[in-house]
Short mmCIF file of C-alpha atoms in Angstrom, two decimals:
data_model
loop_
_atom_site.label_atom_id
_atom_site.label_comp_id
_atom_site.label_asym_id
_atom_site.label_seq_id
_atom_site.Cartn_x
_atom_site.Cartn_y
_atom_site.Cartn_z
CA UNK A 1 18.14 -7.44 1.74
CA UNK A 2 16.55 -5.29 -0.93
CA UNK A 3 18.35 -2.20 -2.19
CA UNK A 4 16.60 0.91 -3.53
CA UNK A 5 17.78 2.04 -6.99
CA UNK A 6 16.55 5.59 -6.40
CA UNK A 7 18.36 7.45 -3.61
CA UNK A 8 15.25 9.63 -3.20
CA UNK A 9 12.87 6.64 -3.04
CA UNK A 10 11.19 7.67 0.19
CA UNK A 11 10.13 11.12 -1.03
CA UNK A 12 9.29 9.75 -4.50
CA UNK A 13 6.92 7.10 -3.09
CA UNK A 14 5.29 9.41 -0.54
CA UNK A 15 4.63 12.06 -3.18
CA UNK A 16 3.42 9.58 -5.81
CA UNK A 17 1.01 7.88 -3.40
CA UNK A 18 -0.26 10.74 -1.26
CA UNK A 19 -1.10 12.99 -4.24
CA UNK A 20 -3.48 10.41 -5.73
CA UNK A 21 -7.10 11.56 -5.34
CA UNK A 22 -8.18 8.17 -3.91
CA UNK A 23 -5.40 8.31 -1.30
CA UNK A 24 -6.36 11.87 -0.36
CA UNK A 25 -9.98 10.75 0.04
CA UNK A 26 -9.05 7.85 2.32
CA UNK A 27 -6.73 10.05 4.39
CA UNK A 28 -4.07 7.50 5.35
CA UNK A 29 -0.44 8.35 6.08
CA UNK A 30 2.90 6.52 6.02
CA UNK A 31 4.12 5.03 9.27
CA UNK A 32 7.33 3.35 8.10
CA UNK A 33 9.11 3.29 4.76
CA UNK A 34 12.27 1.45 3.74
CA UNK A 35 13.58 -0.30 0.62
CA UNK A 36 11.00 -2.95 -0.23
CA UNK A 37 8.61 -2.25 2.65
CA UNK A 38 6.08 0.29 3.86
CA UNK A 39 3.52 0.75 6.58
CA UNK A 40 0.35 2.74 5.95
CA UNK A 41 -1.93 3.91 8.75
CA UNK A 42 -5.61 4.49 8.01
CA UNK A 43 -7.37 6.36 10.83
CA UNK A 44 -10.92 5.29 11.64
CA UNK A 45 -13.61 7.37 9.93
CA UNK A 46 -17.29 6.48 10.08
CA UNK A 47 -17.70 6.88 6.31
CA UNK A 48 -15.17 4.06 5.74
CA UNK A 49 -17.20 1.51 7.70
CA UNK A 50 -20.05 -0.93 7.31
CA UNK A 51 -23.26 -0.55 9.35
CA UNK A 52 -21.70 -2.41 12.29
CA UNK A 53 -18.70 -0.04 12.57
CA UNK A 54 -16.07 -2.34 11.06
CA UNK A 55 -13.85 -1.01 8.26
CA UNK A 56 -15.57 -1.97 5.00
CA UNK A 57 -13.85 -4.71 2.96
CA UNK A 58 -13.27 -2.43 -0.03
CA UNK A 59 -11.31 -0.06 2.20
CA UNK A 60 -9.07 -2.96 3.23
CA UNK A 61 -8.58 -3.84 -0.44
CA UNK A 62 -7.72 -0.25 -1.36
CA UNK A 63 -5.27 0.09 1.50
CA UNK A 64 -3.64 -3.24 0.55
CA UNK A 65 -3.31 -2.06 -3.06
CA UNK A 66 -1.66 1.20 -1.97
CA UNK A 67 0.68 -0.54 0.48
CA UNK A 68 1.77 -3.20 -2.01
CA UNK A 69 2.27 -0.63 -4.75
CA UNK A 70 4.20 1.69 -2.44
CA UNK A 71 6.47 -1.14 -1.25
CA UNK A 72 7.16 -2.05 -4.88
CA UNK A 73 7.68 1.62 -5.72
CA UNK A 74 10.55 1.91 -3.24
CA UNK A 75 12.61 -0.34 -5.54
CA UNK A 76 11.93 1.46 -8.84
CA UNK A 77 14.81 3.14 -10.65
CA UNK A 78 14.66 6.88 -11.28
CA UNK A 79 12.28 7.62 -14.15
CA UNK A 80 10.05 4.57 -13.60
CA UNK A 81 6.54 4.25 -12.17
CA UNK A 82 4.28 1.32 -11.36
CA UNK A 83 0.62 0.48 -11.60
CA UNK A 84 -1.52 -2.31 -10.26
CA UNK A 85 -1.78 -5.39 -12.47
CA UNK A 86 -3.66 -7.53 -9.95
CA UNK A 87 -4.40 -7.96 -6.27
CA UNK A 88 -6.18 -10.54 -4.16
CA UNK A 89 -7.37 -9.90 -0.61
CA UNK A 90 -8.32 -12.54 1.93
CA UNK A 91 -10.40 -11.18 4.81
CA UNK A 92 -9.51 -13.01 8.02
CA UNK A 93 -11.33 -11.15 10.82
CA UNK A 94 -13.49 -8.07 11.33
CA UNK A 95 -11.45 -4.86 11.05
CA UNK A 96 -12.46 -2.90 14.13
CA UNK A 97 -10.44 -0.22 15.85
CA UNK A 98 -9.07 3.31 15.80
CA UNK A 99 -6.58 2.55 13.02
CA UNK A 100 -6.12 0.11 10.20
CA UNK A 101 -2.44 -0.71 9.62
CA UNK A 102 -1.22 -2.11 6.29
CA UNK A 103 2.31 -3.52 6.17
CA UNK A 104 3.51 -4.11 2.62
CA UNK A 105 6.67 -6.03 1.73
CA UNK A 106 8.12 -6.96 -1.65
CA UNK A 107 8.27 -10.72 -2.20
CA UNK A 108 9.75 -10.74 -5.69
CA UNK A 109 11.16 -7.64 -7.36
CA UNK A 110 11.55 -7.62 -11.12
CA UNK A 111 12.21 -5.31 -14.04
CA UNK A 112 8.68 -5.57 -15.47
CA UNK A 113 6.65 -7.07 -12.60
CA UNK A 114 7.01 -6.80 -8.82
CA UNK A 115 5.00 -8.91 -6.37
CA UNK A 116 4.32 -7.78 -2.80
CA UNK A 117 2.45 -9.15 0.18
CA UNK A 118 0.42 -7.00 2.55
CA UNK A 119 -0.81 -7.85 6.04
CA UNK A 120 -3.53 -5.65 7.53
CA UNK A 121 -4.16 -5.20 11.25
CA UNK A 122 -6.89 -3.50 13.27
CA UNK A 123 -6.37 -3.23 17.04
CA UNK A 124 -3.46 -5.68 16.65
CA UNK A 125 -5.80 -8.26 15.10
CA UNK A 126 -4.57 -9.65 11.79
CA UNK A 127 -7.70 -8.95 9.73
CA UNK A 128 -6.57 -9.45 6.11
CA UNK A 129 -3.73 -10.58 3.86
CA UNK A 130 -3.21 -9.55 0.25
CA UNK A 131 -1.00 -10.44 -2.69
CA UNK A 132 -0.35 -7.45 -4.96
CA UNK A 133 1.23 -7.53 -8.44
CA UNK A 134 2.58 -4.29 -9.88
CA UNK A 135 3.58 -3.55 -13.49
CA UNK A 136 6.74 -1.41 -13.69
CA UNK A 137 7.07 0.97 -16.64
CA UNK A 138 9.45 3.75 -17.69
CA UNK A 139 7.86 7.17 -17.31
CA UNK A 140 7.27 8.66 -20.74
CA UNK A 141 8.19 12.33 -20.97
CA UNK A 142 7.47 14.48 -23.96
#
C-alpha cells in the first residue's frame, strides 16, 4: 500500500494537472484519485480522432503521460513537483467510443524517479498500455 506524503495530494495533483494548457485543450477530467493511482476520463471529441473516428494515437500517448504523471504526483512530498523523463506506449486495439479511460498506477516510487504504468480503455476495450517515468524535483521558490 502506497502512502501519500502530502495530506492535500488530491487537490495538489488536480490543480497541477488541470491547469496545464495541454490538459485544458484535451478537456479530460479525473474519475478516481488515491495515493499512487488515478483515473482520467477523456470524452470523445471529433478533433481528437483520426479519419476513421478512432481516438488518434498521440491523444492516447498524451493521456497516458498525464495519468502516469498524476499517479506519481500523488506521492510527492509538499514542495516537490514532477516532470516526464520518458514514456512508452503500446497500442493494442483501436480506441473507439464515447470516452477514453486512462488508469495510472505507480509501480516504483522513488525520491528522484517514479515509474508508473497506465492502461487505457475505450468502450471497455483495453486499447493501450504505457510505462511512464517521472523525474521528481524540489520546487524552487525565490
